[in-house]
Tab-separated table of N, CA and C in Angstrom:
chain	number	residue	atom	x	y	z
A	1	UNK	N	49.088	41.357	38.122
A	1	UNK	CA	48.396	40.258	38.684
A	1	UNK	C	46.884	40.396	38.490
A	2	UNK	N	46.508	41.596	38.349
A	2	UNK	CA	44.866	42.038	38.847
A	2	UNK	C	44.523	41.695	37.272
A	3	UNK	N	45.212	42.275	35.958
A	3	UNK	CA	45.309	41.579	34.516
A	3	UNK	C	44.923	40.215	34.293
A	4	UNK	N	46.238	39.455	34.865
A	4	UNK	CA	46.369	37.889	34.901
A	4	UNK	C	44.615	37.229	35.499
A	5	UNK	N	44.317	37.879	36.262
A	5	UNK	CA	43.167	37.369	37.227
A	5	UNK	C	42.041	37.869	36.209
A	6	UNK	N	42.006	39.018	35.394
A	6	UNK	CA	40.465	39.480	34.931
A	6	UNK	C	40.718	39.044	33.486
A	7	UNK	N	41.907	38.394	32.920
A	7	UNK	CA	41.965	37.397	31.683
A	7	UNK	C	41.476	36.230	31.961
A	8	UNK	N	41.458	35.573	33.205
A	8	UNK	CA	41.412	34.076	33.355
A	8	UNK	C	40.373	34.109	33.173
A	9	UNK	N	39.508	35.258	34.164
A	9	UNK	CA	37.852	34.903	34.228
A	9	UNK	C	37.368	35.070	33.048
A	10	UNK	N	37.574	36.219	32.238
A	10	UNK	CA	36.899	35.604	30.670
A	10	UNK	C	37.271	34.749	30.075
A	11	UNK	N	38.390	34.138	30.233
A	11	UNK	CA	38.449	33.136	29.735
A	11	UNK	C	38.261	32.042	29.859
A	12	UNK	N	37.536	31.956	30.953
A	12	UNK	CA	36.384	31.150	31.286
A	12	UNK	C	35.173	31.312	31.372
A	13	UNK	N	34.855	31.817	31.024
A	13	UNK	CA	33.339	32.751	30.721
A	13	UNK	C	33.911	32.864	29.045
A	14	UNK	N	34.159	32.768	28.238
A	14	UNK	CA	34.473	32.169	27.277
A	14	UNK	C	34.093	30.810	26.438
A	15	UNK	N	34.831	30.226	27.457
A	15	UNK	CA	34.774	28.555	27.632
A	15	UNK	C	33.515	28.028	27.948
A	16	UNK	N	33.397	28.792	28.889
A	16	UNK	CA	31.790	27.867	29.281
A	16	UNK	C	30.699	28.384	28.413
A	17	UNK	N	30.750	29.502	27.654
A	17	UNK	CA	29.448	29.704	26.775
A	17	UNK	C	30.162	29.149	25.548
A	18	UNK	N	31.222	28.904	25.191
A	18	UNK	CA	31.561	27.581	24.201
A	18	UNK	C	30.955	26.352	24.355
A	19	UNK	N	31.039	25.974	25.651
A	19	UNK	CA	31.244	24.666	25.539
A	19	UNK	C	29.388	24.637	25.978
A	20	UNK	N	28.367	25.620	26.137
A	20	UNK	CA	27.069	25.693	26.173
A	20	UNK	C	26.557	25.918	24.919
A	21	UNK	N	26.983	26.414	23.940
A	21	UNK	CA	26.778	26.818	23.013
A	21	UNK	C	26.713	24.660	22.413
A	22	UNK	N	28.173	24.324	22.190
A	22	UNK	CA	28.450	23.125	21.794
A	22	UNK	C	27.272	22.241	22.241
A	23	UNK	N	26.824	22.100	23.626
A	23	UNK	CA	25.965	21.436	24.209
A	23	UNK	C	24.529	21.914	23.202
A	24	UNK	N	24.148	22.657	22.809
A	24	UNK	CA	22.819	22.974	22.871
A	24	UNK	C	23.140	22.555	21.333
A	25	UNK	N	24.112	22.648	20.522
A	25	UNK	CA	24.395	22.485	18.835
A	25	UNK	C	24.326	21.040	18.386
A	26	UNK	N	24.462	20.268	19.366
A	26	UNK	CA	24.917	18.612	19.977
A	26	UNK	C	23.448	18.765	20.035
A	27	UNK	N	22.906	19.404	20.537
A	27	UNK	CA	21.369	18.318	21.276
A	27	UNK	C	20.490	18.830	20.084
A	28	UNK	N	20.722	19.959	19.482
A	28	UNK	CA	20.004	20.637	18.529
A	28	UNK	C	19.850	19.564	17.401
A	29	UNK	N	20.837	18.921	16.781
A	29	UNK	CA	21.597	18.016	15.626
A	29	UNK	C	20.762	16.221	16.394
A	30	UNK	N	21.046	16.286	17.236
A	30	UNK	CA	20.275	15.103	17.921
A	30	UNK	C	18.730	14.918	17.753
A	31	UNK	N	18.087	16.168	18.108
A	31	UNK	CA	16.514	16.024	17.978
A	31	UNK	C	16.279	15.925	16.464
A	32	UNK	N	16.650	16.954	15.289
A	32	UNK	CA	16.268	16.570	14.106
A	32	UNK	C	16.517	14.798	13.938
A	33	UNK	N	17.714	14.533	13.979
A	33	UNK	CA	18.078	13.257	13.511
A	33	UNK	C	16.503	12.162	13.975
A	34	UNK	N	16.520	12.613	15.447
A	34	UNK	CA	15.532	11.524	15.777
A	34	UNK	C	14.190	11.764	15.200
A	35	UNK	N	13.634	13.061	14.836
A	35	UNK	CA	12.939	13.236	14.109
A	35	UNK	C	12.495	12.984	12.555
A	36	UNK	N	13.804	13.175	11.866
A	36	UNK	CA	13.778	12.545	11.038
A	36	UNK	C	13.565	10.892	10.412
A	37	UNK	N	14.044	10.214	11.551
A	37	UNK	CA	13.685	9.064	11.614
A	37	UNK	C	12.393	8.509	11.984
A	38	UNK	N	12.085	9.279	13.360
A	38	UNK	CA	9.941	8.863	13.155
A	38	UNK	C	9.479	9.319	12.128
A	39	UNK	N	9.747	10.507	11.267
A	39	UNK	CA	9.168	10.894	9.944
A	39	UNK	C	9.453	9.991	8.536
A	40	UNK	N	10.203	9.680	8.506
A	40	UNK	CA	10.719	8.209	7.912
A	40	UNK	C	9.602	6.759	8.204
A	41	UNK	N	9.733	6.498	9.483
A	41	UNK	CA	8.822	5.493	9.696
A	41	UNK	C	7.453	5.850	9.540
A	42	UNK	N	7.124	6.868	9.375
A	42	UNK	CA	5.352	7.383	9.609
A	42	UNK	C	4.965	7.051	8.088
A	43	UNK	N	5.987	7.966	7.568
A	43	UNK	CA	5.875	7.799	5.782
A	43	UNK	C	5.808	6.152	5.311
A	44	UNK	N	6.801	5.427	5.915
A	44	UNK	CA	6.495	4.128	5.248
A	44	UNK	C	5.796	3.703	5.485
A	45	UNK	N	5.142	3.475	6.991
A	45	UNK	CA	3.978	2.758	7.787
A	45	UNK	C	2.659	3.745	6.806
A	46	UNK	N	2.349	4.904	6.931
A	46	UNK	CA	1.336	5.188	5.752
A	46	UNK	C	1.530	4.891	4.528
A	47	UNK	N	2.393	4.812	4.030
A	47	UNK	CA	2.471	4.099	2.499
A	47	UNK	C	1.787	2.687	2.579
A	48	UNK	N	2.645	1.955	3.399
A	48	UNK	CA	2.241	0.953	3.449
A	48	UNK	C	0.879	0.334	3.495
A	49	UNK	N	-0.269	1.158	4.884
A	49	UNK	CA	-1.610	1.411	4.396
A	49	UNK	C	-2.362	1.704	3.596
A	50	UNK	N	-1.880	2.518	2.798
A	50	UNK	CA	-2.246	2.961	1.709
A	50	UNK	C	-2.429	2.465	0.627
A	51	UNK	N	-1.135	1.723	0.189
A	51	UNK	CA	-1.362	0.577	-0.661
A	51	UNK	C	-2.616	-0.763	-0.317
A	52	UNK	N	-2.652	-1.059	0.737
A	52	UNK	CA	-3.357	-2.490	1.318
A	52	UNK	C	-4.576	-1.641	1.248
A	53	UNK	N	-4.957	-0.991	1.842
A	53	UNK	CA	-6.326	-0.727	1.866
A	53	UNK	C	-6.718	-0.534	0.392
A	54	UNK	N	-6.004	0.700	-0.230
A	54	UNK	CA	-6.691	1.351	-1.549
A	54	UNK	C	-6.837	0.062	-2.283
A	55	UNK	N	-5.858	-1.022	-2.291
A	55	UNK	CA	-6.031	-2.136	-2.960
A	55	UNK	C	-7.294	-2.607	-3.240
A	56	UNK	N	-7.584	-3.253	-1.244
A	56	UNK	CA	-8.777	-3.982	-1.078
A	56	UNK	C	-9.983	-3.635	-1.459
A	57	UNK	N	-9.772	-1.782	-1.597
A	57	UNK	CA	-10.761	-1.146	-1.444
A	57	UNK	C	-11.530	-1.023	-3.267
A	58	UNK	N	-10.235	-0.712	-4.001
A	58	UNK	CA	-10.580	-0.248	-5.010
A	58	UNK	C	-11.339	-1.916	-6.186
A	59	UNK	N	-10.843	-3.108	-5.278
A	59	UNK	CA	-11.356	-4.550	-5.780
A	59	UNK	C	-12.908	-4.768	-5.142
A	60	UNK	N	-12.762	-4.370	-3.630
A	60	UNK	CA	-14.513	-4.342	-3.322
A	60	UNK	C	-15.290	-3.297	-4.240
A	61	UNK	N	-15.233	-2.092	-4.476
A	61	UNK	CA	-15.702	-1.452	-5.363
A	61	UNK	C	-15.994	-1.745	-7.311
A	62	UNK	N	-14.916	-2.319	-7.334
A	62	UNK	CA	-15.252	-2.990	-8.993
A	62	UNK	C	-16.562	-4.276	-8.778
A	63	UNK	N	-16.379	-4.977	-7.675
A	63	UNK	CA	-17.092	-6.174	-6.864
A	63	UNK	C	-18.824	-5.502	-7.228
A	64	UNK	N	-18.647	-4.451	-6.675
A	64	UNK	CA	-20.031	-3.778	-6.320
A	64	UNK	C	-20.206	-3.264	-7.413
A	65	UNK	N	-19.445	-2.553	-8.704
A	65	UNK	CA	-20.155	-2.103	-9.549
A	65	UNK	C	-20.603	-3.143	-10.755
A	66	UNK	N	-20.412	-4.188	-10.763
A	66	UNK	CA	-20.607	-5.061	-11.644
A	66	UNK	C	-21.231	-6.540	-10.485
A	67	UNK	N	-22.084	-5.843	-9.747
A	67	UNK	CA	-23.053	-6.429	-9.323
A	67	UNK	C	-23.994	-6.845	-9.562
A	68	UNK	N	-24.118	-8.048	-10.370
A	68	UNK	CA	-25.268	-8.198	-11.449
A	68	UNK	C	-25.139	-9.747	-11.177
A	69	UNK	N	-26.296	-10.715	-11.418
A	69	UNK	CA	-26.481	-11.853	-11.264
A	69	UNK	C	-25.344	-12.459	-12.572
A	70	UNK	N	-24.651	-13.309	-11.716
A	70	UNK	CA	-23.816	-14.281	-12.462
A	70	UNK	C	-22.557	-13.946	-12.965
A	71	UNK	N	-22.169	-12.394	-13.098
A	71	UNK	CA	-21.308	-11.494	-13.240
A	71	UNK	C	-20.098	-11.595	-12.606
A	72	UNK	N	-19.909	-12.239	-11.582
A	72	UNK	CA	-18.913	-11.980	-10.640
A	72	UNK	C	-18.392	-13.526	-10.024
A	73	UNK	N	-17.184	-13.790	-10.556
A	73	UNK	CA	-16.925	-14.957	-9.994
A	73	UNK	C	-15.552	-15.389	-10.086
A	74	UNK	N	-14.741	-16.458	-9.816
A	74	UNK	CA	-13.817	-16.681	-9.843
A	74	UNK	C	-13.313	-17.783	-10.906
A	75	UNK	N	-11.661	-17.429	-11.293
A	75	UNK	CA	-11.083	-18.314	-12.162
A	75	UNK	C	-9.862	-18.509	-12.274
A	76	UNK	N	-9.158	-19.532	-12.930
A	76	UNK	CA	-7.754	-19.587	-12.995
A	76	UNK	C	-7.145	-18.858	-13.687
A	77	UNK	N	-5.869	-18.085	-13.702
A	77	UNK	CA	-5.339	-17.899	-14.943
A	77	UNK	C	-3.297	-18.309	-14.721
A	78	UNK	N	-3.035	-18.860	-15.195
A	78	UNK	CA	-1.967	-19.601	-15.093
A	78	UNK	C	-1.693	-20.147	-13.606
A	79	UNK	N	-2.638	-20.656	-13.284
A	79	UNK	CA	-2.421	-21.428	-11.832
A	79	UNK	C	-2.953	-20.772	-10.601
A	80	UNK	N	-2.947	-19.214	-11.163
A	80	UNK	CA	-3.472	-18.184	-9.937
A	80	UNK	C	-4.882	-18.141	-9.808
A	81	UNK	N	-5.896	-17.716	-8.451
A	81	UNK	CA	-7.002	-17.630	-8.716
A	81	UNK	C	-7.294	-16.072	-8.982
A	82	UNK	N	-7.981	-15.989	-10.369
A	82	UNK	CA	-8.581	-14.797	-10.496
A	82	UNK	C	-9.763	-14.300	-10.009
A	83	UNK	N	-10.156	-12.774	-10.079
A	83	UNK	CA	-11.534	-12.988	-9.975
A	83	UNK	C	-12.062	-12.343	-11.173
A	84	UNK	N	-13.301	-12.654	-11.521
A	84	UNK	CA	-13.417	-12.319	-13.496
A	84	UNK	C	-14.911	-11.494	-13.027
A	85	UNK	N	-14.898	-10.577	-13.806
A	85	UNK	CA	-16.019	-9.525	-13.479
A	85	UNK	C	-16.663	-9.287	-15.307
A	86	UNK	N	-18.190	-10.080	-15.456
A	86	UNK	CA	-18.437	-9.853	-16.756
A	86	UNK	C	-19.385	-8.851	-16.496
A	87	UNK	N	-19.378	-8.103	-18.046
A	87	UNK	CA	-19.879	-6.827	-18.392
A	87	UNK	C	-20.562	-6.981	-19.630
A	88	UNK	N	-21.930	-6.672	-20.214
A	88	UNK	CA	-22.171	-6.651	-21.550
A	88	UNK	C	-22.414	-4.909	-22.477
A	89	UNK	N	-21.465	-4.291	-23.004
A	89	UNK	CA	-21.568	-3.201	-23.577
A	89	UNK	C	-22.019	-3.023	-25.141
A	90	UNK	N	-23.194	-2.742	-25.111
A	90	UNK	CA	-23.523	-2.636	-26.897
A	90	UNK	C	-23.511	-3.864	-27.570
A	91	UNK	N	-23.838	-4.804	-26.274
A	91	UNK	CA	-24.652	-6.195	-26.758
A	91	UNK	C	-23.246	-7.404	-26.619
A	92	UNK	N	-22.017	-6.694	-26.797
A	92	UNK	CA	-21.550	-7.492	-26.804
A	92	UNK	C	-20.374	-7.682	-25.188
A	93	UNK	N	-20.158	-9.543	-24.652
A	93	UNK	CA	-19.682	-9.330	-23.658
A	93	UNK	C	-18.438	-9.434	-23.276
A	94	UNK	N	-17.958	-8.633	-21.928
A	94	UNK	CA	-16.754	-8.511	-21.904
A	94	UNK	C	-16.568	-8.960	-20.606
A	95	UNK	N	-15.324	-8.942	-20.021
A	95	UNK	CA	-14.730	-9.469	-18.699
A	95	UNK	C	-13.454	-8.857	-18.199
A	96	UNK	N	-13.525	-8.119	-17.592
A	96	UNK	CA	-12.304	-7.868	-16.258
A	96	UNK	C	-11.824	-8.949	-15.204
A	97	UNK	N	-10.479	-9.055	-15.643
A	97	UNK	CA	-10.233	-9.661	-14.602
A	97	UNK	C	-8.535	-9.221	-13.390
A	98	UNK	N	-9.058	-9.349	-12.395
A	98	UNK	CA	-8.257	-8.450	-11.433
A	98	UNK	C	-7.841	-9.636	-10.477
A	99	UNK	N	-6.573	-10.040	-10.710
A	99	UNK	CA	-5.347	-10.910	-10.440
A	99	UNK	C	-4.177	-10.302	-9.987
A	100	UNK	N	-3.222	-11.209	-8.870
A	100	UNK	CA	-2.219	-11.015	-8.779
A	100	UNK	C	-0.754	-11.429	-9.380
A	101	UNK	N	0.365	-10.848	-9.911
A	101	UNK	CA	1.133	-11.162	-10.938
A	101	UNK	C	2.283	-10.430	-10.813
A	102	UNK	N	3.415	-10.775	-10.416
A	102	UNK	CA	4.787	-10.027	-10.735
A	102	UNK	C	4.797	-9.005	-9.033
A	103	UNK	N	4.356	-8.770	-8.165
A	103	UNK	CA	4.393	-8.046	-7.281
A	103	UNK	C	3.118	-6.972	-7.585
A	104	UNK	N	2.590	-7.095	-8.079
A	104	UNK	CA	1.458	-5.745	-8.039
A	104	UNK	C	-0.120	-6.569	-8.321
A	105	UNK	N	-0.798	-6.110	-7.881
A	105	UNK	CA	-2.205	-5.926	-8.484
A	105	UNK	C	-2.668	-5.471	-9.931
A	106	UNK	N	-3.121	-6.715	-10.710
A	106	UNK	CA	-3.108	-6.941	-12.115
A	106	UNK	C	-4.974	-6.521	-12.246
A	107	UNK	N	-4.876	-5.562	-13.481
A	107	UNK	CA	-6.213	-5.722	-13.794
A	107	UNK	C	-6.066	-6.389	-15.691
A	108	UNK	N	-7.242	-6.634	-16.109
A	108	UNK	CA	-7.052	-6.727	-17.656
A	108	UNK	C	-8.941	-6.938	-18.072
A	109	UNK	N	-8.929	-6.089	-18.740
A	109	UNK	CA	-10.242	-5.789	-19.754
A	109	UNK	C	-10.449	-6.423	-21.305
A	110	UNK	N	-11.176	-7.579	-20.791
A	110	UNK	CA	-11.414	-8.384	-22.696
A	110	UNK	C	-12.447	-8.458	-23.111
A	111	UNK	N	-12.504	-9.227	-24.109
A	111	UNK	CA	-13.962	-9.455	-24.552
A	111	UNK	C	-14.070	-10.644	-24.135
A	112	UNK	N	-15.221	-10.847	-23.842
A	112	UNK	CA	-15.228	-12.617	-23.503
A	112	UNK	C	-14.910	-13.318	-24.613
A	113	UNK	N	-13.752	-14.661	-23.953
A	113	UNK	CA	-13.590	-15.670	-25.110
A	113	UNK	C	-12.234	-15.805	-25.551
A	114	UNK	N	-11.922	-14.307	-25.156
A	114	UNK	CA	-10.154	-14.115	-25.724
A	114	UNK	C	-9.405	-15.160	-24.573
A	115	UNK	N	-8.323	-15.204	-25.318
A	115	UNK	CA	-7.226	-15.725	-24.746
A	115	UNK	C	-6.207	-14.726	-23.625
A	116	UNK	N	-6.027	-15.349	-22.509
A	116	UNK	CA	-5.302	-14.285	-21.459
A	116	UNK	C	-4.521	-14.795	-20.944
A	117	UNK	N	-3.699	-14.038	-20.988
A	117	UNK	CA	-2.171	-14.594	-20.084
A	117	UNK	C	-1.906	-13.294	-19.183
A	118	UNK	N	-0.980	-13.728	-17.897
A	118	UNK	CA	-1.468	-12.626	-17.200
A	118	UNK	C	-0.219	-11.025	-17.102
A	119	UNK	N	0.159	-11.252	-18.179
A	119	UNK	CA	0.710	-10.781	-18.140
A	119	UNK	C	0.492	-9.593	-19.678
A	120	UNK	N	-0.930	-9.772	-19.164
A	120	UNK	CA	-1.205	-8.343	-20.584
A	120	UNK	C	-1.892	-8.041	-19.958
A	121	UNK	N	-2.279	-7.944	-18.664
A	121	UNK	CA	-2.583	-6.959	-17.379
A	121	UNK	C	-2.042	-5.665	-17.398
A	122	UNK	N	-2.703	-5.345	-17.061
A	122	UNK	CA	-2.275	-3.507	-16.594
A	122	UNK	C	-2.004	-3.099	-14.824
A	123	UNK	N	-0.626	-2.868	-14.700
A	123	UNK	CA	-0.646	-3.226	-13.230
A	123	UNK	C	-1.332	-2.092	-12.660
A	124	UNK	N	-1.916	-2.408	-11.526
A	124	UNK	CA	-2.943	-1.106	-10.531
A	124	UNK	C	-2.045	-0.642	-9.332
A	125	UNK	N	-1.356	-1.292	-9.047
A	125	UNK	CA	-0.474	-0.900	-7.660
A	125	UNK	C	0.503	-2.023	-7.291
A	126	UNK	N	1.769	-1.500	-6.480
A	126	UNK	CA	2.493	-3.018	-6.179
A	126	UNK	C	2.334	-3.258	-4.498
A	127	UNK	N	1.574	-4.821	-4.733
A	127	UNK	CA	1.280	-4.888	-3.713
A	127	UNK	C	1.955	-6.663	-3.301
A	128	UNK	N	2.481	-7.269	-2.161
A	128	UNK	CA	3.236	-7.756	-2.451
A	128	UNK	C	2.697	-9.124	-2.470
A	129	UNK	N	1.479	-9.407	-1.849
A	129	UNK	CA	0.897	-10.805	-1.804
A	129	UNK	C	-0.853	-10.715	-2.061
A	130	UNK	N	-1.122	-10.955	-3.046
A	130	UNK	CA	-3.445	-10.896	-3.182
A	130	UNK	C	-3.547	-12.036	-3.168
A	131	UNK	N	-4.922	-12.688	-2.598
A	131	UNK	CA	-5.227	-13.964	-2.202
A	131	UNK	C	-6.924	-13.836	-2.631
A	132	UNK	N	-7.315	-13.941	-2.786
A	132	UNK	CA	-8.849	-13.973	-3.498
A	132	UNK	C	-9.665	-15.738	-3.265
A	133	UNK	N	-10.622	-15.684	-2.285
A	133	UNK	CA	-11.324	-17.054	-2.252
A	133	UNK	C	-12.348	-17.268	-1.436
A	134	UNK	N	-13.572	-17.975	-2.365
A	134	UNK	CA	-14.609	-18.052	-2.002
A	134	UNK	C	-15.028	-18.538	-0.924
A	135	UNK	N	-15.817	-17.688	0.016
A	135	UNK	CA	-16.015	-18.314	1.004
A	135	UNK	C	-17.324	-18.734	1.377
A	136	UNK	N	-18.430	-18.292	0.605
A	136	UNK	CA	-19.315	-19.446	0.739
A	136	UNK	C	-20.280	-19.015	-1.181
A	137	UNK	N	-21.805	-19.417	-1.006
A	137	UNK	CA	-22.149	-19.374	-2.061
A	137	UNK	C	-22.303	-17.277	-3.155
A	138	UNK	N	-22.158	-16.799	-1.879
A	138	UNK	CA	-22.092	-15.076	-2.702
A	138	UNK	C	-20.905	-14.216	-1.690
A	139	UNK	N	-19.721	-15.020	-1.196
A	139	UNK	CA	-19.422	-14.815	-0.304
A	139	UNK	C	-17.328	-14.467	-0.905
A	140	UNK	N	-17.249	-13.553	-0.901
A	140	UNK	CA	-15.633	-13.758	-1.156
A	140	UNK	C	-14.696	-12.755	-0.248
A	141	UNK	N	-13.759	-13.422	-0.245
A	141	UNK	CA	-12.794	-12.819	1.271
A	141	UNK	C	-11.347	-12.416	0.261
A	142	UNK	N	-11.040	-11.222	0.051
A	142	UNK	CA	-9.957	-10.795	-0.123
A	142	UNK	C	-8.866	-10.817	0.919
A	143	UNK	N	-7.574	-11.014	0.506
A	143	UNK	CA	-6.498	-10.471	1.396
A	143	UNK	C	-5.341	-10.630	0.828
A	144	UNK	N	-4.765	-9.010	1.391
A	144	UNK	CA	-3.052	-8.658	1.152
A	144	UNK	C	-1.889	-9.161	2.543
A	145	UNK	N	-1.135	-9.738	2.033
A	145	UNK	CA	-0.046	-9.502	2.955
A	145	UNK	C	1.041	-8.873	2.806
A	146	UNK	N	1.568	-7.876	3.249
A	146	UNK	CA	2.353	-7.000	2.983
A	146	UNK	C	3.740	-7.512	3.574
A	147	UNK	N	4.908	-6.804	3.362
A	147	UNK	CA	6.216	-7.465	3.526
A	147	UNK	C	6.864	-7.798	4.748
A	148	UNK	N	6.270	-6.760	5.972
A	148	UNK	CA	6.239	-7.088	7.106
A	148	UNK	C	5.203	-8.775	7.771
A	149	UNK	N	4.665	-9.130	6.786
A	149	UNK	CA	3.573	-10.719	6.874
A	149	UNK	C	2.423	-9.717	7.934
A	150	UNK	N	2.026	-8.725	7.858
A	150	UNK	CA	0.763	-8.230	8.216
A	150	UNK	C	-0.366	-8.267	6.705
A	151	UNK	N	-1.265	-9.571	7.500
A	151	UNK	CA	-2.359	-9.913	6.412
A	151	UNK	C	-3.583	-8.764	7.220
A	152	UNK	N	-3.956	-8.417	5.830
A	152	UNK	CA	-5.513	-7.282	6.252
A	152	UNK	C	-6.416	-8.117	5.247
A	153	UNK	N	-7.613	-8.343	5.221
A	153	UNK	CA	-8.719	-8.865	5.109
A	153	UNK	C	-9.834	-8.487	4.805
A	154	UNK	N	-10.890	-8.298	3.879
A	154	UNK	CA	-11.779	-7.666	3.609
A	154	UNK	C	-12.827	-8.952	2.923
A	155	UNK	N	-13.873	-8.651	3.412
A	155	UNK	CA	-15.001	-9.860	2.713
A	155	UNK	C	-15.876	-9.353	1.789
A	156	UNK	N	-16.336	-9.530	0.917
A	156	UNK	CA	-17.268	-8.714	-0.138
A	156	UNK	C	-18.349	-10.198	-0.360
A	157	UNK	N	-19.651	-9.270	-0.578
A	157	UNK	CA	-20.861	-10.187	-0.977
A	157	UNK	C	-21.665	-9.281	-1.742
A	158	UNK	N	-21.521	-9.845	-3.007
A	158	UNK	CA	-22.838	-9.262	-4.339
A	158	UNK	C	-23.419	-9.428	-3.873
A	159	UNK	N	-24.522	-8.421	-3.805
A	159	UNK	CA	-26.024	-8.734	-3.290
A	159	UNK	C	-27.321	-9.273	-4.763
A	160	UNK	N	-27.165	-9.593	-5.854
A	160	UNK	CA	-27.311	-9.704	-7.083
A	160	UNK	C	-26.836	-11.190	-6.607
A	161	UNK	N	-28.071	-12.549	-6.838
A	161	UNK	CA	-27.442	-13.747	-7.537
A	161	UNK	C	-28.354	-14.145	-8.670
């Protein structure tokens, strides 16, 4: 009987650091998961910034380096508004123009005069909506909207007219 009685108790003392063990393997498997998932969302939500800003950022910066009177302005190119950035190198002149096309941010480098379609662009990033438009006489307002419809906004003004 005294056997029967000092089997049961380990074998419950057994059981219960089983079934503690199970508990803590359960909650162990639980926290990664949920972790993994805010690490998931952090990554996309920074991607996602990343793209919109570097966008806006890297178009105000071309804005500013080809800051020169008359240089900087806007145009069509198959229905879209571009914005056309002229340059004169070794006398002769050229034009960038940085459009949206196919899901990404389009750049394309010509000589002035050529013929452009926008699709001999060189894409810069995929970004899912660019909007480019003048808002007053040296005044232009960029903006992305990204897939969630969060529009970010940036205004640029040549100081050069």
């Amino acid at each position: 009987m005294k056997f029967a009685e000092k089997s049961r108790g380990h074998m419950v003392d057994l059981l219960f650091t089983l079934a503690l063990f199970c508990v803590f393997a359960v909650s162990s498997l639980l926290v990664v998961i949920i972790g993994a998932n805010v690490y998931k969302g952090t990554v996309k939500s920074m991607s996602r910034n990343f793209n919109i800003r570097t966008s806006l950022s890297y178009v105000s910066e071309k804005v500013r380096q080809n800051d020169t009177a008359g240089a900087v302005y806007l145009d069509h190119l198959d229905g879209e508004t571009a914005l056309v950035l002229e340059q004169n190198y070794n006398g002769a002149d050229y034009q960038t123009w940085i459009y949206h096309y196919d899901g990404s941010l389009m750049e394309l480098f010509t000589q002035k005069g050529n013929e452009v379609s926008p699709s001999d662009g060189q894409p810069i990033m995929e970004i899912p909506n660019f909007t480019i438009e003048r808002q007053g006489e040296n005044l232009y307002q960029l903006s992305i909207t990204d897939e969630e419809g969060k529009k970010v906004k940036l205004t640029v003004s040549p100081r050069c007219t």
